[in-house]
Coordinates of C-alpha atoms in Angstrom, one line a residue:
X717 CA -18.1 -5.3 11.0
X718 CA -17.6 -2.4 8.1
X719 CA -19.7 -2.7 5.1
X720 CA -19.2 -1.5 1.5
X721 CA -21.5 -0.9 -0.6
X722 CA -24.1 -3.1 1.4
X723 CA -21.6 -5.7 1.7
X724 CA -19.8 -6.8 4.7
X725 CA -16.2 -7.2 4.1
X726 CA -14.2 -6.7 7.0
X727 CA -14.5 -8.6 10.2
X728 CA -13.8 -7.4 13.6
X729 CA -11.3 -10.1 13.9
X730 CA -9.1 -8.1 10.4
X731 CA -9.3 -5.3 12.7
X732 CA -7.8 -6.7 15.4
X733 CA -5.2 -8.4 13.9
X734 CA -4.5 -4.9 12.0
X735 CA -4.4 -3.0 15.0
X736 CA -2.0 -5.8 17.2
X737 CA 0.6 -6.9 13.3
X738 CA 0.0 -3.2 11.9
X739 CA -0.8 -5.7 8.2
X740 CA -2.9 -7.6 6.9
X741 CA -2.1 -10.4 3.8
X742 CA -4.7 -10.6 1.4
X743 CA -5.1 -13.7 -1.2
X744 CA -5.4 -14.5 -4.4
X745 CA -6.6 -10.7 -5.5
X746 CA -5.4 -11.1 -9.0
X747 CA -6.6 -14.1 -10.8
X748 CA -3.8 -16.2 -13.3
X749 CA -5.2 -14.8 -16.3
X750 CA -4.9 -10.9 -15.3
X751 CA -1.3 -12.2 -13.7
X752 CA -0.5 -12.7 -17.3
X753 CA -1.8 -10.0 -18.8
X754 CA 0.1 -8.0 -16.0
X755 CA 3.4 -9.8 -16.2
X756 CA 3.4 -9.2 -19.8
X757 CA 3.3 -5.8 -20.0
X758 CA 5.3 -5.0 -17.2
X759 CA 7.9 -7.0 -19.3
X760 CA 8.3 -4.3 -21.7
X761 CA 7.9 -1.4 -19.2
X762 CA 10.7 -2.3 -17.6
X763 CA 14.2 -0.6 -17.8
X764 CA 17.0 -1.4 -15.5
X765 CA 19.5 1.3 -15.2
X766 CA 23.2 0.1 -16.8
X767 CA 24.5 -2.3 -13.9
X768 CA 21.8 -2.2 -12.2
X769 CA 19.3 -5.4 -11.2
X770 CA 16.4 -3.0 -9.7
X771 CA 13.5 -1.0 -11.4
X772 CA 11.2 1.7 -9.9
X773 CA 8.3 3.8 -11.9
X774 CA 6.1 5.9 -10.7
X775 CA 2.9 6.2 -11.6
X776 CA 2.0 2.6 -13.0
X777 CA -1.8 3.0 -13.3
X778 CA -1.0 4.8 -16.6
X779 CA 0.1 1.6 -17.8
X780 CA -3.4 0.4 -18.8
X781 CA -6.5 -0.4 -17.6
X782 CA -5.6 -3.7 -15.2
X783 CA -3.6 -1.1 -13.6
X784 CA -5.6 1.2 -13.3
X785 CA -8.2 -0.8 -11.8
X786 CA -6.1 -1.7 -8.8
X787 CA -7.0 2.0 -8.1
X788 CA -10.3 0.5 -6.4
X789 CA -9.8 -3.1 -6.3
X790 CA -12.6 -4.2 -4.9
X791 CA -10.9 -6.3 -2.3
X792 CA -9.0 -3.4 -1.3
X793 CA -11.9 -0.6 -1.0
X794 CA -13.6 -1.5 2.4
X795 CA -10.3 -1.9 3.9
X796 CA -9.3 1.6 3.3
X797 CA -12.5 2.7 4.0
X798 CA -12.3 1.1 7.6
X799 CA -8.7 1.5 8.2
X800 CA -8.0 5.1 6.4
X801 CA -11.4 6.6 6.6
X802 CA -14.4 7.0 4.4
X803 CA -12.2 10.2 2.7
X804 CA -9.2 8.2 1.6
X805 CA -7.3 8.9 -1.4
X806 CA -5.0 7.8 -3.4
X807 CA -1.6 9.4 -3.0
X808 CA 0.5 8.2 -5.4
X809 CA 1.8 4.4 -6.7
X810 CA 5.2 2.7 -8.1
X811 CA 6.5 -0.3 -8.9
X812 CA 9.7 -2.2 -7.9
X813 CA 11.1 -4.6 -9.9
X814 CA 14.5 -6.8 -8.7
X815 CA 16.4 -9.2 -10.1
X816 CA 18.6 -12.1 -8.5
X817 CA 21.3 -10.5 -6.3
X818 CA 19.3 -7.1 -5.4
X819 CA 20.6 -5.6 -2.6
X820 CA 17.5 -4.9 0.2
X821 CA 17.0 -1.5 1.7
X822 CA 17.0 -0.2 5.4
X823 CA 14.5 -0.6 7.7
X824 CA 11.9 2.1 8.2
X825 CA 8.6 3.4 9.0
X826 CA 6.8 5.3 12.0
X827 CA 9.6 8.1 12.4
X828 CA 8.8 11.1 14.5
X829 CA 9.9 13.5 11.6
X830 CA 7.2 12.0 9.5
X831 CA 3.9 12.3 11.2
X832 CA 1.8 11.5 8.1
X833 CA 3.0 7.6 8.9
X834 CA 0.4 8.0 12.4
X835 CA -1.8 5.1 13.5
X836 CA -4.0 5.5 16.3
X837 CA -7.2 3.7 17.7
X838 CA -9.8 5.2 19.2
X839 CA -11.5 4.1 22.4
X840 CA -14.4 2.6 20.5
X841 CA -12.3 0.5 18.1
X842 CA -12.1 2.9 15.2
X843 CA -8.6 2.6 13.4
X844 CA -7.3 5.7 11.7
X845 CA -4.2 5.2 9.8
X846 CA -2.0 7.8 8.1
X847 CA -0.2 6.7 5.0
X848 CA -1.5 3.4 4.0
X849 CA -0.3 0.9 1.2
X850 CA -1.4 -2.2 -0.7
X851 CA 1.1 -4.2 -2.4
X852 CA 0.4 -6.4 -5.3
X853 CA 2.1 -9.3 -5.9
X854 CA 2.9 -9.8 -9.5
X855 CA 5.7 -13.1 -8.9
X856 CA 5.8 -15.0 -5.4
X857 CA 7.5 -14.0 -2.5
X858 CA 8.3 -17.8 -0.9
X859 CA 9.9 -17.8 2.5
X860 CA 13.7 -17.3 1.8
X861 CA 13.0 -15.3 -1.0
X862 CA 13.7 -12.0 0.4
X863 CA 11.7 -9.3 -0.3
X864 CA 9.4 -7.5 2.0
X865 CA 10.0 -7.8 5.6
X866 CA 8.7 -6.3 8.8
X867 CA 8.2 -6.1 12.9
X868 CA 4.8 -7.1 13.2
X869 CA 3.4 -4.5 15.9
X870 CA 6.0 -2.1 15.4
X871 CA 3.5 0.6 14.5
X872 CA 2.3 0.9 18.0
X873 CA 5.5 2.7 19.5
X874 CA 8.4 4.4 18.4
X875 CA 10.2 1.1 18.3
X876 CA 12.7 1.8 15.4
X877 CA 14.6 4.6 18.1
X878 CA 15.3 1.2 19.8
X879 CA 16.9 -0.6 16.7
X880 CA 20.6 -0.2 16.2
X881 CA 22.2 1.0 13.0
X882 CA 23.2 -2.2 12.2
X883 CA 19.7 -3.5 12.9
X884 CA 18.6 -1.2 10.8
X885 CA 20.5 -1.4 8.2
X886 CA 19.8 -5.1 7.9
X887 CA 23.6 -6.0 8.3
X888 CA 22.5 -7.9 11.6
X889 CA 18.4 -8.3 11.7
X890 CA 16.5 -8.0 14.7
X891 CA 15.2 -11.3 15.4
X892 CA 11.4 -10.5 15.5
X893 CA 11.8 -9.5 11.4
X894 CA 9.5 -11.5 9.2
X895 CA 9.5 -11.7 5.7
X896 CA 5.9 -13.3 5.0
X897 CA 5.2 -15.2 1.9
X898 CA 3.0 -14.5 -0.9
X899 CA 2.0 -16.3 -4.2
X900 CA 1.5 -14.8 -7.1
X901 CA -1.5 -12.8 -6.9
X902 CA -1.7 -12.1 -3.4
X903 CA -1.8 -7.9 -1.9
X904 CA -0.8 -7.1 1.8
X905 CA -1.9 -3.7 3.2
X906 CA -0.4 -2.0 6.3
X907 CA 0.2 1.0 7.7
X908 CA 3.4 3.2 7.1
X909 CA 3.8 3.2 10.9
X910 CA 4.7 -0.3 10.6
X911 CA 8.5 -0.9 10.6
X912 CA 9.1 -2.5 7.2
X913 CA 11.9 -3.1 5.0
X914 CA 13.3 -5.1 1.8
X915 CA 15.9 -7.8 2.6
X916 CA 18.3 -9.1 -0.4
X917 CA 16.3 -10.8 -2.9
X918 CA 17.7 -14.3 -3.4
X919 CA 14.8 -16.0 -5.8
X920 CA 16.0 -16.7 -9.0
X921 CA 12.5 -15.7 -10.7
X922 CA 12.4 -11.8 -10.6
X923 CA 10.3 -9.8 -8.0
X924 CA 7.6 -7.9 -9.3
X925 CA 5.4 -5.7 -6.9
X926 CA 2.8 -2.6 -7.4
X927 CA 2.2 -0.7 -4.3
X928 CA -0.4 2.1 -4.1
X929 CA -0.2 4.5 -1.3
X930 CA -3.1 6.3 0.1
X931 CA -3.9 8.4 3.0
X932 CA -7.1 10.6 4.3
X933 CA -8.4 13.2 2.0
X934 CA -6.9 16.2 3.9
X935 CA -3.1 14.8 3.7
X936 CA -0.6 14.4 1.0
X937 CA 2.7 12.8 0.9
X938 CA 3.9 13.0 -2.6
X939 CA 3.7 16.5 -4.5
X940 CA 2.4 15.3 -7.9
X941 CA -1.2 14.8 -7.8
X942 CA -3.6 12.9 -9.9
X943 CA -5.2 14.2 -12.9
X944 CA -8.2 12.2 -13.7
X945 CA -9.0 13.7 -16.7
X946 CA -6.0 12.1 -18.2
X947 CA -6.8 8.7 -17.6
X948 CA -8.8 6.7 -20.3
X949 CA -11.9 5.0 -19.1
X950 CA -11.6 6.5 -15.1
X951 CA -14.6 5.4 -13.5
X952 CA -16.4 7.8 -11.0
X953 CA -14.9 5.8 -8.0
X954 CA -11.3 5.7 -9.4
X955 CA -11.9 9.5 -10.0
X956 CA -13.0 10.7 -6.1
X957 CA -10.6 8.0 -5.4
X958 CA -7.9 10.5 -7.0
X959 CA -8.3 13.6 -5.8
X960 CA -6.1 16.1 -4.7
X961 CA -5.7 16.8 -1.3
X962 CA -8.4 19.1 0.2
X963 CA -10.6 20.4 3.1
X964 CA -14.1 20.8 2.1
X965 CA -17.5 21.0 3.7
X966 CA -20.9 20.3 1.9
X967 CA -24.1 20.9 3.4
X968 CA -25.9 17.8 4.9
X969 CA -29.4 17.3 4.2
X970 CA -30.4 17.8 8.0
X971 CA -28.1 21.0 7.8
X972 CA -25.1 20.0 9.0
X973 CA -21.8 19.8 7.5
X974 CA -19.9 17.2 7.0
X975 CA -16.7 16.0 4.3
X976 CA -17.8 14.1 1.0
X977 CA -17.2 10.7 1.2
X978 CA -17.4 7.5 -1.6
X979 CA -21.1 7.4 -0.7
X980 CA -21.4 10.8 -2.7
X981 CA -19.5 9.5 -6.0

C-alpha cells in the first residue's frame, strides 16, 4: 500500500487492476456544488469555432482557483505519486468540450515513435508510467453516450500495430473497445500507453471534460511550461507540482544524493 502524506490511499488491489486495465475510474471527486461552480464558468469560456460542435483550450487551470486546484487534487496525488513517481509533474492540461453530433477521434496511445507514452513494472511491483492523465468529468458519460473509449490492457504490448486502419479509425471498432461510464464528478486516470480514443458523442447534454497530463520530473511532452509565479494563490504543492522539466541532485542528509521529491515542498 502507498501512503501520502501519512495516509494510505492506494491499495495493492488499484495497482493491480492498473497494471492488468492500464486505468483506473475514480468517483465522485468533484462534489455538486463545485460541479456548478465549474459548469458555470466553463459556460462562458467556451468558444466553438463557426460550424464547429467541439472546443479545446489549453491551459484551463488559469481559469480560476477550482481549476487550479485539480492541479493536486487530493484524490489524485497518491496515485501519481505511486504510479508516475515521487517526481511527477504536471505537463500541461486542456479541455474538450462537444456537442450532440461530434465526430470521435482515432484510436491511439503506446506508439513506438512516442516513448514518453512507456509503462513498465518492475519485478517487485513498482509501476512506472510515462505520460499519465486524469480526466475530470464535468457532465456524465452514460453508456451509449460516446465519449472516451479504450482496450483495457492495451498498454502492455504494442497492440495498436495489430489494429487495422479501419479499427483504428473507429469506422469498424474492435470488439474489446469499451467506453466506461462516468457521472458527473467522476476522474479516470491511465496511462498514455493505454490504447484510448473518443467515439461520436450521441448524448444530447454536452460533454465537458478537463484532463491534466503529467509525467516524471525529468520528461516533457509539451513545450510550454508552467510558470508559477503567474498563478494567483499557487500553493507550495501546486508549485513543485509545476515545474519545468529538470535533472537535479541535492545532497541527502546521510550524504547521498538523491532527486527532490513532494516530501521536500
Amino acid at each position: 500500500m502507498t501512503t501520502f502524506e501519512g495516509k494510505p490511499c492506494v491499495t495493492d488491489a488499484e495497482r493491480l487492476r492498473f497494471h492488468q486495465d492500464g486505468y483506473l475510474v475514480l468517483r465522485d471527486v468533484l462534489d455538486a456544488e463545485r460541479l456548478a461552480r465549474m459548469n458555470a464558468l466553463a459556460a462562458t469560456k467556451e468558444r466553438f469555432p463557426a460550424d464547429a460542435t467541439e472546443f479545446r483550450d489549453f491551459f484551463v487551470c488559469r481559469w480560476g482557483a477550482d481549476f487550479l486546484s485539480l492541479v493536486d487534487h487530493p484524490r489524485i496525488v497518491a496515485y501519481l505519486d505511486a504510479l508516475v513517481g515521487p517526481t511527477f509533474r504536471l505537463d500541461h492540461d486542456y479541455c474538450i468540450f462537444m456537442r450532440s453530433g461530434t465526430k470521435g477521434r482515432k484510436l491511439h496511445g503506446g506508439e513506438p515513435p512516442f516513448r514518453d507514452f512507456w509503462y513498465k513494472r518492475d519485478p517487485d511491483g513498482t509501476i512506472r508510467a510515462g505520460l499519465t492523465v486524469v480526466t475530470f468529468f464535468l457532465t456524465a458519460a452514460r453508456p451509449g453516450d460516446g465519449g472516451f473509449a479504450l482496450i483495457p490492457g492495451s498498454h502492455r504490448d504494442n497492440y495498436l500495430a495489430d489494429l487495422p486502419a479501419e479499427a483504428r479509425a473507429l469506422r469498424a471498432p474492435p470488439e474489446s473497445l469499451i467506453q466506461p461510464a462516468f457521472e458527473a464528478g467522476d476522474a479516470v486516470i491511465f496511462t498514455e500507453a493505454l490504447i484510448h480514443g473518443t467515439m461520436d458523442w450521441r448524448s444530447e447534454r454536452s460533454r465537458r471534460v478537463l484532463l491534466y497530463k503529467y509525467c516524471a520530473g525529468h520528461l516533457a511532452w509539451l513545450g510550454d511550461y508552467y510558470d508559477a509565479d503567474t498563478f494567483e494563490g499557487v500553493t507550495p504543492l501546486q508549485r513543485r507540482i509545476m515545474r519545468p522539466p529538470y535533472v537535479e541532485l541535492i545532497g541527502g542528509s546521510n550524504g547521498c544524493y538523491r532527486t527532490p521529491t513532494l516530501e521536500d515542498a
